mmCIF file of C-alpha atoms and ligand atoms in Angstrom:
data_model
loop_
_atom_site.group_PDB
_atom_site.id
_atom_site.type_symbol
_atom_site.label_atom_id
_atom_site.label_comp_id
_atom_site.label_asym_id
_atom_site.label_seq_id
_atom_site.Cartn_x
_atom_site.Cartn_y
_atom_site.Cartn_z
ATOM 1 C CA MET A 1 0.000 0.000 0.000
ATOM 2 C CA ALA A 2 1.278 3.473 -0.923
ATOM 3 C CA GLU A 3 2.565 5.650 1.900
ATOM 4 C CA LYS A 4 0.530 8.763 2.668
ATOM 5 C CA LEU A 5 1.619 12.316 2.048
ATOM 6 C CA GLY A 6 0.162 15.780 2.646
ATOM 7 C CA ILE A 7 0.507 18.813 0.368
ATOM 8 C CA TYR A 8 0.485 22.388 1.647
ATOM 9 C CA ILE A 9 0.115 25.317 -0.782
ATOM 10 C CA HIS A 10 0.912 28.750 0.590
ATOM 11 C CA ILE A 11 -1.040 31.667 -0.884
ATOM 12 C CA PRO A 12 0.786 34.776 0.371
ATOM 13 C CA PHE A 13 -1.798 37.408 -0.610
ATOM 14 C CA CYS A 14 -4.172 39.333 1.642
ATOM 15 C CA ARG A 15 -6.560 42.221 1.088
ATOM 16 C CA SER A 16 -4.927 44.072 4.007
ATOM 17 C CA LYS A 17 -2.658 43.204 6.923
ATOM 18 C CA CYS A 18 -4.134 42.428 10.351
ATOM 19 C CA ASP A 19 -2.353 44.069 13.268
ATOM 20 C CA TYR A 20 -1.336 40.837 15.007
ATOM 21 C CA CYS A 21 -0.203 38.885 11.930
ATOM 22 C CA ASP A 22 3.332 37.640 11.389
ATOM 23 C CA PHE A 23 2.525 35.059 8.712
ATOM 24 C CA TYR A 24 4.261 35.602 5.421
ATOM 25 C CA SER A 25 1.554 37.470 3.532
ATOM 26 C CA LEU A 26 1.441 40.651 1.467
ATOM 27 C CA ALA A 27 -1.230 43.261 0.882
ATOM 28 C CA GLY A 28 -1.468 45.220 -2.383
ATOM 29 C CA GLN A 29 0.349 42.589 -4.502
ATOM 30 C CA GLU A 30 -2.626 41.324 -6.521
ATOM 31 C CA GLY A 31 -0.723 42.235 -9.698
ATOM 32 C CA ARG A 32 1.726 39.398 -8.949
ATOM 33 C CA MET A 33 -0.910 36.667 -8.641
ATOM 34 C CA ASP A 34 -0.648 35.451 -12.241
ATOM 35 C CA ASP A 35 3.123 35.070 -12.108
ATOM 36 C CA TYR A 36 2.833 33.386 -8.734
ATOM 37 C CA GLN A 37 0.371 30.914 -10.210
ATOM 38 C CA LYS A 38 2.853 30.088 -12.994
ATOM 39 C CA ALA A 39 5.587 29.566 -10.410
ATOM 40 C CA LEU A 40 3.445 27.271 -8.262
ATOM 41 C CA LEU A 41 2.434 25.148 -11.254
ATOM 42 C CA ALA A 42 6.033 24.896 -12.439
ATOM 43 C CA HIS A 43 7.261 24.001 -8.965
ATOM 44 C CA MET A 44 4.650 21.295 -8.513
ATOM 45 C CA LYS A 45 5.366 19.863 -11.959
ATOM 46 C CA GLU A 46 9.048 19.599 -11.086
ATOM 47 C CA THR A 47 8.371 18.026 -7.676
ATOM 48 C CA ALA A 48 5.595 15.561 -8.537
ATOM 49 C CA PRO A 49 7.902 12.807 -9.948
ATOM 50 C CA LEU A 50 9.774 12.724 -6.612
ATOM 51 C CA THR A 51 6.585 11.634 -4.854
ATOM 52 C CA ARG A 52 6.031 8.517 -6.955
ATOM 53 C CA GLY A 53 4.881 5.731 -4.655
ATOM 54 C CA TRP A 54 3.233 8.170 -2.255
ATOM 55 C CA GLN A 55 -0.467 8.813 -2.109
ATOM 56 C CA VAL A 56 -1.640 12.318 -1.241
ATOM 57 C CA ASP A 57 -4.448 12.065 1.300
ATOM 58 C CA THR A 58 -4.587 15.693 2.515
ATOM 59 C CA VAL A 59 -4.197 18.986 0.645
ATOM 60 C CA TYR A 60 -4.260 22.300 2.477
ATOM 61 C CA PHE A 61 -4.443 25.740 0.849
ATOM 62 C CA GLY A 62 -3.341 28.188 3.550
ATOM 63 C CA GLY A 63 -2.027 31.687 3.692
ATOM 64 C CA GLY A 64 -2.362 34.540 3.474
ATOM 65 C CA THR A 65 -5.907 34.424 2.211
ATOM 66 C CA PRO A 66 -6.483 31.706 -0.412
ATOM 67 C CA SER A 67 -10.062 32.901 -1.035
ATOM 68 C CA PHE A 68 -8.651 36.326 -2.015
ATOM 69 C CA TYR A 69 -6.566 34.529 -4.678
ATOM 70 C CA GLY A 70 -9.787 33.635 -6.527
ATOM 71 C CA GLU A 71 -11.635 30.410 -7.279
ATOM 72 C CA LYS A 72 -10.257 30.130 -10.815
ATOM 73 C CA ARG A 73 -6.650 29.882 -9.676
ATOM 74 C CA LEU A 74 -7.514 27.608 -6.739
ATOM 75 C CA ARG A 75 -9.435 25.251 -8.999
ATOM 76 C CA GLU A 76 -6.581 25.165 -11.481
ATOM 77 C CA LEU A 77 -4.105 24.268 -8.728
ATOM 78 C CA LEU A 78 -6.289 21.457 -7.405
ATOM 79 C CA ARG A 79 -6.823 20.057 -10.908
ATOM 80 C CA PHE A 80 -3.082 20.104 -11.426
ATOM 81 C CA ILE A 81 -2.500 18.225 -8.168
ATOM 82 C CA ALA A 82 -5.092 15.615 -9.155
ATOM 83 C CA LYS A 83 -3.350 15.161 -12.503
ATOM 84 C CA ARG A 84 0.286 15.101 -11.411
ATOM 85 C CA PHE A 85 0.106 13.478 -7.970
ATOM 86 C CA ASP A 86 -1.585 10.300 -6.771
ATOM 87 C CA LEU A 87 -4.490 12.057 -5.052
ATOM 88 C CA ALA A 88 -6.627 9.743 -2.886
ATOM 89 C CA LYS A 89 -10.344 9.685 -3.751
ATOM 90 C CA ASP A 90 -11.246 10.463 -0.144
ATOM 91 C CA ALA A 91 -8.517 13.094 0.348
ATOM 92 C CA GLU A 92 -9.281 15.931 2.763
ATOM 93 C CA ILE A 93 -8.957 19.151 0.752
ATOM 94 C CA THR A 94 -9.051 22.322 2.846
ATOM 95 C CA VAL A 95 -9.133 25.929 1.754
ATOM 96 C CA GLU A 96 -8.710 28.854 4.127
ATOM 97 C CA CYS A 97 -11.123 31.706 3.466
ATOM 98 C CA ASN A 98 -11.886 35.112 4.864
ATOM 99 C CA PRO A 99 -15.517 36.248 5.096
ATOM 100 C CA ASP A 100 -14.950 39.281 2.859
ATOM 101 C CA SER A 101 -13.585 37.278 -0.075
ATOM 102 C CA VAL A 102 -16.194 34.524 -0.489
ATOM 103 C CA ASP A 103 -19.726 34.297 -1.839
ATOM 104 C CA GLN A 104 -22.028 31.410 -2.569
ATOM 105 C CA LYS A 105 -21.165 31.198 -6.263
ATOM 106 C CA MET A 106 -17.461 31.027 -5.539
ATOM 107 C CA LEU A 107 -17.914 28.409 -2.818
ATOM 108 C CA GLN A 108 -20.078 26.317 -5.135
ATOM 109 C CA VAL A 109 -17.313 26.366 -7.729
ATOM 110 C CA LEU A 110 -14.779 25.274 -5.106
ATOM 111 C CA ARG A 111 -17.023 22.546 -3.723
ATOM 112 C CA ARG A 112 -17.662 21.148 -7.209
ATOM 113 C CA ALA A 113 -13.941 21.267 -7.942
ATOM 114 C CA GLY A 114 -13.343 18.902 -5.005
ATOM 115 C CA PHE A 115 -12.612 21.147 -2.029
ATOM 116 C CA ASN A 116 -14.395 19.508 0.903
ATOM 117 C CA ARG A 117 -13.245 21.390 4.010
ATOM 118 C CA LEU A 118 -13.441 25.101 4.590
ATOM 119 C CA SER A 119 -11.580 27.004 7.293
ATOM 120 C CA LEU A 120 -13.042 30.457 7.843
ATOM 121 C CA GLY A 121 -11.231 33.245 9.705
ATOM 122 C CA VAL A 122 -13.932 34.696 11.964
ATOM 123 C CA GLN A 123 -11.766 35.686 14.984
ATOM 124 C CA SER A 124 -14.495 37.567 16.907
ATOM 125 C CA ALA A 125 -18.256 38.165 16.931
ATOM 126 C CA CYS A 126 -17.703 41.754 18.034
ATOM 127 C CA ASP A 127 -17.218 44.308 15.242
ATOM 128 C CA CYS A 128 -15.255 46.720 17.416
ATOM 129 C CA GLU A 129 -12.751 43.948 18.193
ATOM 130 C CA LEU A 130 -12.494 43.060 14.500
ATOM 131 C CA GLN A 131 -11.887 46.704 13.647
ATOM 132 C CA SER A 132 -9.311 47.016 16.388
ATOM 133 C CA LEU A 133 -7.390 44.083 14.834
ATOM 134 C CA HIS A 134 -7.785 45.634 11.367
ATOM 135 C CA ARG A 135 -9.631 42.582 10.115
ATOM 136 C CA PRO A 136 -11.135 43.339 6.685
ATOM 137 C CA HIS A 137 -14.663 42.088 7.541
ATOM 138 C CA SER A 138 -17.547 42.347 9.986
ATOM 139 C CA TYR A 139 -19.129 39.563 12.015
ATOM 140 C CA GLN A 140 -22.248 39.724 9.835
ATOM 141 C CA GLN A 141 -20.058 38.922 6.817
ATOM 142 C CA ALA A 142 -18.807 35.852 8.682
ATOM 143 C CA VAL A 143 -22.409 34.763 9.324
ATOM 144 C CA GLU A 144 -23.218 35.250 5.613
ATOM 145 C CA ALA A 145 -20.101 33.290 4.638
ATOM 146 C CA VAL A 146 -21.180 30.347 6.821
ATOM 147 C CA LYS A 147 -24.642 30.397 5.182
ATOM 148 C CA ALA A 148 -23.015 30.506 1.753
ATOM 149 C CA ALA A 149 -20.750 27.570 2.669
ATOM 150 C CA ARG A 150 -23.713 25.481 3.786
ATOM 151 C CA ALA A 151 -25.666 26.391 0.644
ATOM 152 C CA ALA A 152 -22.629 25.288 -1.367
ATOM 153 C CA LYS A 153 -22.802 21.939 0.509
ATOM 154 C CA PHE A 154 -19.661 22.209 2.617
ATOM 155 C CA GLN A 155 -20.243 19.726 5.423
ATOM 156 C CA ASN A 156 -16.919 20.187 7.129
ATOM 157 C CA LEU A 157 -16.613 23.761 8.292
ATOM 158 C CA SER A 158 -13.973 25.065 10.664
ATOM 159 C CA LEU A 159 -14.072 28.516 12.246
ATOM 160 C CA ASP A 160 -10.996 30.303 13.631
ATOM 161 C CA LEU A 161 -11.358 32.448 16.738
ATOM 162 C CA ILE A 162 -8.937 34.451 18.899
ATOM 163 C CA TYR A 163 -9.339 35.197 22.595
ATOM 164 C CA GLY A 164 -7.389 37.648 24.777
ATOM 165 C CA LEU A 165 -7.989 40.535 22.347
ATOM 166 C CA PRO A 166 -7.289 44.174 23.271
ATOM 167 C CA GLY A 167 -9.960 45.315 25.714
ATOM 168 C CA GLN A 168 -11.709 41.925 25.696
ATOM 169 C CA THR A 169 -13.335 40.732 28.905
ATOM 170 C CA MET A 170 -14.324 37.187 29.821
ATOM 171 C CA GLU A 171 -17.915 38.167 29.102
ATOM 172 C CA GLY A 172 -16.944 39.494 25.665
ATOM 173 C CA TRP A 173 -15.159 36.239 24.792
ATOM 174 C CA GLN A 174 -18.042 34.144 26.093
ATOM 175 C CA ASN A 175 -20.404 36.153 23.911
ATOM 176 C CA THR A 176 -18.228 35.502 20.842
ATOM 177 C CA LEU A 177 -18.079 31.766 21.451
ATOM 178 C CA GLU A 178 -21.812 31.479 22.177
ATOM 179 C CA GLN A 179 -22.692 33.361 18.994
ATOM 180 C CA VAL A 180 -20.329 31.277 16.918
ATOM 181 C CA LEU A 181 -21.747 28.045 18.351
ATOM 182 C CA THR A 182 -25.142 28.986 16.897
ATOM 183 C CA LEU A 183 -23.484 28.704 13.457
ATOM 184 C CA LYS A 184 -22.998 24.962 14.140
ATOM 185 C CA PRO A 185 -19.425 24.485 12.889
ATOM 186 C CA GLU A 186 -17.920 20.980 12.814
ATOM 187 C CA HIS A 187 -14.557 22.294 13.982
ATOM 188 C CA LEU A 188 -13.243 25.239 15.988
ATOM 189 C CA SER A 189 -9.715 26.583 16.401
ATOM 190 C CA CYS A 190 -9.475 28.913 19.405
ATOM 191 C CA TYR A 191 -6.119 30.659 19.734
ATOM 192 C CA GLY A 192 -4.908 32.880 22.542
ATOM 193 C CA LEU A 193 -3.664 36.165 21.095
ATOM 194 C CA LYS A 194 0.134 36.331 20.949
ATOM 195 C CA VAL A 195 1.974 39.590 20.451
ATOM 196 C CA GLU A 196 4.494 38.803 17.722
ATOM 197 C CA GLU A 197 7.599 40.895 17.523
ATOM 198 C CA GLY A 198 7.580 43.599 14.871
ATOM 199 C CA THR A 199 3.828 43.554 14.247
ATOM 200 C CA PRO A 200 1.659 46.692 14.550
ATOM 201 C CA LEU A 201 0.127 45.114 17.653
ATOM 202 C CA ASP A 202 3.587 44.847 19.183
ATOM 203 C CA TYR A 203 4.025 48.558 18.525
ATOM 204 C CA ARG A 204 0.632 49.343 20.076
ATOM 205 C CA VAL A 205 1.489 47.353 23.196
ATOM 206 C CA SER A 206 4.876 49.063 23.441
ATOM 207 C CA ARG A 207 2.975 52.376 23.407
ATOM 208 C CA GLY A 208 0.921 51.292 26.416
ATOM 209 C CA GLU A 209 -2.092 49.442 25.013
ATOM 210 C CA VAL A 210 -3.213 46.876 27.564
ATOM 211 C CA LEU A 211 -4.200 43.295 26.744
ATOM 212 C CA PRO A 212 -5.880 40.760 29.037
ATOM 213 C CA ASP A 213 -3.067 39.351 31.208
ATOM 214 C CA ASP A 214 -1.924 35.709 31.321
ATOM 215 C CA ASP A 215 -4.338 34.818 34.114
ATOM 216 C CA ALA A 216 -7.285 36.317 32.256
ATOM 217 C CA GLN A 217 -6.269 34.453 29.076
ATOM 218 C CA ALA A 218 -5.900 31.222 31.068
ATOM 219 C CA ASP A 219 -9.422 31.640 32.489
ATOM 220 C CA MET A 220 -10.795 32.182 28.980
ATOM 221 C CA TYR A 221 -8.994 29.071 27.766
ATOM 222 C CA LEU A 222 -10.173 26.786 30.576
ATOM 223 C CA TRP A 223 -13.735 28.049 30.196
ATOM 224 C CA THR A 224 -13.536 27.374 26.437
ATOM 225 C CA VAL A 225 -12.364 23.782 26.933
ATOM 226 C CA GLU A 226 -15.168 23.078 29.356
ATOM 227 C CA ARG A 227 -17.868 24.870 27.309
ATOM 228 C CA LEU A 228 -16.952 23.117 24.072
ATOM 229 C CA ALA A 229 -16.891 19.720 25.788
ATOM 230 C CA ARG A 230 -20.473 20.379 26.935
ATOM 231 C CA GLU A 231 -21.372 21.235 23.348
ATOM 232 C CA GLY A 232 -20.084 17.857 22.111
ATOM 233 C CA PHE A 233 -16.711 18.982 20.763
ATOM 234 C CA ARG A 234 -13.644 16.868 21.446
ATOM 235 C CA GLN A 235 -10.431 18.701 22.129
ATOM 236 C CA TYR A 236 -7.690 16.976 20.137
ATOM 237 C CA GLU A 237 -4.941 19.590 20.321
ATOM 238 C CA ILE A 238 -4.128 22.567 22.548
ATOM 239 C CA SER A 239 -6.232 24.972 20.463
ATOM 240 C CA ASN A 240 -8.337 22.652 18.310
ATOM 241 C CA PHE A 241 -11.764 21.150 18.929
ATOM 242 C CA ALA A 242 -13.881 19.005 16.643
ATOM 243 C CA ARG A 243 -17.098 17.100 16.494
ATOM 244 C CA PRO A 244 -16.401 13.344 16.333
ATOM 245 C CA GLY A 245 -14.760 12.427 13.032
ATOM 246 C CA CYS A 246 -14.122 16.059 12.036
ATOM 247 C CA GLN A 247 -10.537 16.578 13.219
ATOM 248 C CA SER A 248 -8.279 18.244 10.669
ATOM 249 C CA ARG A 249 -6.447 15.309 9.119
ATOM 250 C CA HIS A 250 -3.898 17.665 7.580
ATOM 251 C CA ASN A 251 -2.988 19.456 10.800
ATOM 252 C CA LEU A 252 -2.872 16.164 12.676
ATOM 253 C CA ARG A 253 -0.215 15.089 10.211
ATOM 254 C CA TYR A 254 2.091 17.883 11.492
ATOM 255 C CA TRP A 255 1.547 16.966 15.126
ATOM 256 C CA MET A 256 1.948 13.237 14.465
ATOM 257 C CA GLY A 257 5.223 13.831 12.611
ATOM 258 C CA ARG A 258 3.921 12.465 9.292
ATOM 259 C CA PRO A 259 5.389 13.584 5.948
ATOM 260 C CA TYR A 260 4.210 16.585 3.949
ATOM 261 C CA ILE A 261 5.520 18.796 1.201
ATOM 262 C CA GLY A 262 4.885 22.516 0.945
ATOM 263 C CA PHE A 263 4.927 24.947 -1.975
ATOM 264 C CA GLY A 264 5.299 28.719 -1.884
ATOM 265 C CA PRO A 265 7.454 31.302 -0.111
ATOM 266 C CA GLY A 266 8.087 30.373 3.511
ATOM 267 C CA ALA A 267 6.447 26.927 3.088
ATOM 268 C CA HIS A 268 7.993 24.042 5.020
ATOM 269 C CA SER A 269 8.305 20.382 4.096
ATOM 270 C CA ASP A 270 9.190 17.190 5.920
ATOM 271 C CA PHE A 271 9.797 14.525 3.334
ATOM 272 C CA GLY A 272 12.315 11.754 2.754
ATOM 273 C CA GLY A 273 13.873 12.225 6.224
ATOM 274 C CA ARG A 274 14.734 15.810 5.369
ATOM 275 C CA ARG A 275 13.148 19.012 6.577
ATOM 276 C CA TYR A 276 13.405 22.001 4.270
ATOM 277 C CA SER A 277 11.795 25.369 3.653
ATOM 278 C CA PHE A 278 11.561 27.855 0.812
ATOM 279 C CA VAL A 279 12.636 31.492 0.827
ATOM 280 C CA ARG A 280 10.204 33.802 2.587
ATOM 281 C CA ASP A 281 10.086 36.274 -0.278
ATOM 282 C CA LEU A 282 7.543 36.296 -3.094
ATOM 283 C CA GLU A 283 9.801 37.752 -5.809
ATOM 284 C CA THR A 284 12.758 35.484 -5.006
ATOM 285 C CA TYR A 285 10.421 32.503 -5.064
ATOM 286 C CA ILE A 286 8.846 33.427 -8.414
ATOM 287 C CA SER A 287 12.133 34.269 -10.128
ATOM 288 C CA GLY A 288 13.871 31.279 -8.531
ATOM 289 C CA VAL A 289 11.292 28.761 -9.712
ATOM 290 C CA LEU A 290 10.729 30.256 -13.163
ATOM 291 C CA GLY A 291 14.330 31.248 -13.793
ATOM 292 C CA GLY A 292 16.066 28.164 -12.388
ATOM 293 C CA GLY A 293 17.488 29.911 -9.305
ATOM 294 C CA VAL A 294 17.716 28.728 -5.713
ATOM 295 C CA VAL A 295 14.496 28.782 -3.692
ATOM 296 C CA ILE A 296 15.545 26.524 -0.814
ATOM 297 C CA ASP A 297 16.115 28.512 2.339
ATOM 298 C CA SER A 298 17.139 25.694 4.671
ATOM 299 C CA SER A 299 17.447 21.938 4.375
ATOM 300 C CA ASP A 300 18.374 19.513 7.154
ATOM 301 C CA LEU A 301 18.648 15.785 7.411
ATOM 302 C CA ILE A 302 16.979 15.019 10.738
ATOM 303 C CA PRO A 303 18.818 12.536 12.960
ATOM 304 C CA ALA A 304 16.797 10.049 14.993
ATOM 305 C CA ARG A 305 17.639 11.839 18.245
ATOM 306 C CA GLU A 306 16.045 15.041 17.003
ATOM 307 C CA ARG A 307 13.010 13.094 15.845
ATOM 308 C CA GLY A 308 12.667 11.932 19.461
ATOM 309 C CA SER A 309 12.582 15.551 20.650
ATOM 310 C CA GLU A 310 10.064 16.404 17.970
ATOM 311 C CA TYR A 311 7.936 13.489 19.062
ATOM 312 C CA LEU A 312 7.732 14.929 22.571
ATOM 313 C CA MET A 313 7.203 18.516 21.370
ATOM 314 C CA LEU A 314 4.517 17.816 18.800
ATOM 315 C CA ARG A 315 2.668 14.870 20.272
ATOM 316 C CA LEU A 316 2.295 16.490 23.686
ATOM 317 C CA ARG A 317 0.326 19.261 21.962
ATOM 318 C CA THR A 318 -2.339 16.650 21.214
ATOM 319 C CA THR A 319 -4.758 14.935 23.542
ATOM 320 C CA ARG A 320 -3.531 11.627 22.142
ATOM 321 C CA GLY A 321 -0.165 12.399 23.729
ATOM 322 C CA ILE A 322 2.816 10.043 23.793
ATOM 323 C CA GLU A 323 3.112 6.296 24.183
ATOM 324 C CA GLU A 324 5.858 4.481 26.005
ATOM 325 C CA TRP A 325 6.211 1.612 23.514
ATOM 326 C CA GLU A 326 6.208 3.988 20.550
ATOM 327 C CA TYR A 327 8.913 6.137 22.124
ATOM 328 C CA ARG A 328 11.132 3.121 22.881
ATOM 329 C CA ARG A 329 10.500 1.435 19.524
ATOM 330 C CA GLU A 330 10.906 4.490 17.282
ATOM 331 C CA PHE A 331 13.796 6.261 18.992
ATOM 332 C CA PHE A 332 15.490 3.552 21.133
ATOM 333 C CA LEU A 333 15.406 5.982 24.052
ATOM 334 C CA ASN A 334 14.847 5.238 27.718
ATOM 335 C CA PHE A 335 11.349 6.271 28.743
ATOM 336 C CA ASP A 336 11.917 5.885 32.532
ATOM 337 C CA PRO A 337 13.254 9.409 33.260
ATOM 338 C CA ILE A 338 10.488 10.911 31.089
ATOM 339 C CA GLU A 339 7.906 8.887 32.938
ATOM 340 C CA GLN A 340 9.217 9.999 36.340
ATOM 341 C CA LYS A 341 8.787 13.615 35.284
ATOM 342 C CA LEU A 342 5.316 12.909 33.881
ATOM 343 C CA GLU A 343 4.330 11.371 37.230
ATOM 344 C CA GLU A 344 5.380 14.641 38.848
ATOM 345 C CA TYR A 345 3.197 16.522 36.331
ATOM 346 C CA GLU A 346 0.351 14.146 37.138
ATOM 347 C CA ARG A 347 0.528 15.098 40.813
ATOM 348 C CA GLN A 348 0.245 18.772 39.776
ATOM 349 C CA GLY A 349 -2.790 18.064 37.583
ATOM 350 C CA TRP A 350 -0.841 18.834 34.391
ATOM 351 C CA ALA A 351 -0.709 15.347 32.880
ATOM 352 C CA GLU A 352 -2.714 12.151 32.917
ATOM 353 C CA ARG A 353 -1.921 8.531 32.199
ATOM 354 C CA HIS A 354 -4.078 6.071 30.279
ATOM 355 C CA ASP A 355 -2.394 2.712 30.563
ATOM 356 C CA ARG A 356 0.932 3.271 28.696
ATOM 357 C CA ARG A 357 -0.105 6.560 27.112
ATOM 358 C CA TRP A 358 0.427 10.006 28.601
ATOM 359 C CA ASN A 359 -1.139 13.317 27.661
ATOM 360 C CA LEU A 360 -1.265 16.824 29.095
ATOM 361 C CA THR A 361 -4.491 18.074 30.675
ATOM 362 C CA PRO A 362 -6.024 21.488 29.772
ATOM 363 C CA LYS A 363 -4.203 22.898 32.833
ATOM 364 C CA GLY A 364 -1.005 21.349 31.499
ATOM 365 C CA PHE A 365 -1.617 22.775 28.003
ATOM 366 C CA LEU A 366 -1.575 26.239 29.565
ATOM 367 C CA VAL A 367 2.051 25.746 30.639
ATOM 368 C CA SER A 368 2.981 23.257 27.927
ATOM 369 C CA ASN A 369 6.012 25.207 26.696
ATOM 370 C CA GLN A 370 7.671 24.941 30.091
ATOM 371 C CA LEU A 371 6.622 21.322 30.688
ATOM 372 C CA ILE A 372 7.859 20.153 27.302
ATOM 373 C CA SER A 373 11.140 22.034 27.534
ATOM 374 C CA ASP A 374 11.805 20.377 30.921
ATOM 375 C CA LEU A 375 11.149 16.988 29.337
ATOM 376 C CA LEU A 376 13.553 17.807 26.510
ATOM 377 C CA VAL A 377 16.307 18.591 29.022
ATOM 378 C CA ILE A 378 15.691 15.241 30.689
ATOM 379 C CA GLN A 379 15.775 13.497 27.334
ATOM 380 C CA GLU A 380 19.053 15.190 26.457
ATOM 381 C CA GLU A 381 20.622 14.165 29.781
ATOM 382 C CA ALA A 382 19.478 10.577 29.309
ATOM 383 C CA THR A 383 20.996 10.542 25.814
ATOM 384 C CA LEU A 384 24.291 11.896 27.124
ATOM 385 C CA GLU A 385 24.393 9.270 29.853
ATOM 386 C CA LYS A 386 24.101 6.674 27.125
ATOM 387 C CA THR A 387 26.787 8.268 24.955
ATOM 388 C CA LEU A 388 29.438 9.229 27.529
ATOM 389 C CA PRO A 389 30.590 5.688 28.407
ATOM 390 C CA ARG A 390 31.227 5.040 24.704
ATOM 391 C CA LEU A 391 33.215 8.250 24.367
ATOM 392 C CA LYS A 392 35.290 7.353 27.458
ATOM 393 C CA GLN A 393 36.142 4.061 25.794
ATOM 394 C CA GLY A 394 37.215 5.971 22.673
ATOM 395 C CA MET A 395 34.217 4.753 20.675
ATOM 396 C CA PRO A 396 32.153 7.090 18.477
ATOM 397 C CA PRO A 397 28.750 8.098 19.858
ATOM 398 C CA LYS A 398 25.952 6.055 18.338
ATOM 399 C CA GLU A 399 22.847 7.648 16.937
ATOM 400 C CA PRO A 400 20.078 6.696 19.304
HETATM 401 S S1 LIG B 501 -5.931 37.665 6.842
HETATM 402 FE FE1 LIG B 501 -4.693 36.148 7.953
HETATM 403 S S2 LIG B 501 -2.753 36.028 6.826
HETATM 404 FE FE2 LIG B 501 -3.822 37.881 6.123
HETATM 405 S S3 LIG B 501 -2.973 39.501 7.383
HETATM 406 FE FE3 LIG B 501 -4.833 38.783 8.423
HETATM 407 S S4 LIG B 501 -4.116 37.166 9.842
HETATM 408 FE FE4 LIG B 501 -2.475 37.580 8.376
#
């Protein structure tokens, strides 16, 4: 049976820039869309033969704002993928959309073309919060977009929300989530606002704008987890919640450490034991692909030891967590010191054990960065303990 692969296509165009955004996306570059399309098609054509023997079971168009790129280009890209790659009949095909750049006709075209999952950037049900973030749409437009998606027969709809916004209270966040729940999405991503360096929001905060503090954000998060559980959503990752059977198969692939290839400036890939990324610059990407230049920004062969660290970092973001036998079998590492630490976390209410599987609790997710980095230190020490005796005997260290 063919091995499974995911494809990510980055669409780096937006109508305008949101104040908190540090994704690689550009406003006012619509004039470059046609050349970008040529570059993407050429890049995929060149790459497709390398994936022979792999079946593509998830495709994700992210950005940026793919819906702003237009249904004609999106449809052409998907057709090309279906022609050049071994695309599974039941592949999950997601497109990210913003409420201001979709309508029913467009969504019908996308649905008929084979897109079967839609991820809509709603962020808030409060127009003053949307304006404060410089989002290019109102909440009513998000409601209309959901109606249009349903009319176009999208049965797998994900809505993105952000909590901890400037001036937002717990009541304000609760109101957003309650309103959004009436739209009956199959999937919700709820992210705590992060102030990314160099963004307009960073500047605003440096000038004294106040955001809800960590405790307030933590309360919003814990309330969200509990409220969505009551509504029948299953949390499957720190920020992601789905009705049964509606988890994002593509995003799970990242957290489970499964292979994927990306296209576009700033896109990452993990394929053939190598992790690589492309230049985070639209013009360099276009001229590099079309003119035969270099578009690779970084490329690393990942040793097994690093895969073990990744396993801890990524899998502990999910409610599935980590498994003792998997850890020992895949990475030949000693699980005992990790387990001792996890038992300590369990006493604090940060982790829980299910037979030989461990996962973080919602309280643990809140401090997951610290918990995981402590586990990585322990893993590193355990690896060194294994390697040092060999070095003392003048033998080369073995890859774990
Ligand atoms: S629409 Fe999305 S990608 Fe574009 S600027 Fe806003 S947050 Fe960034």
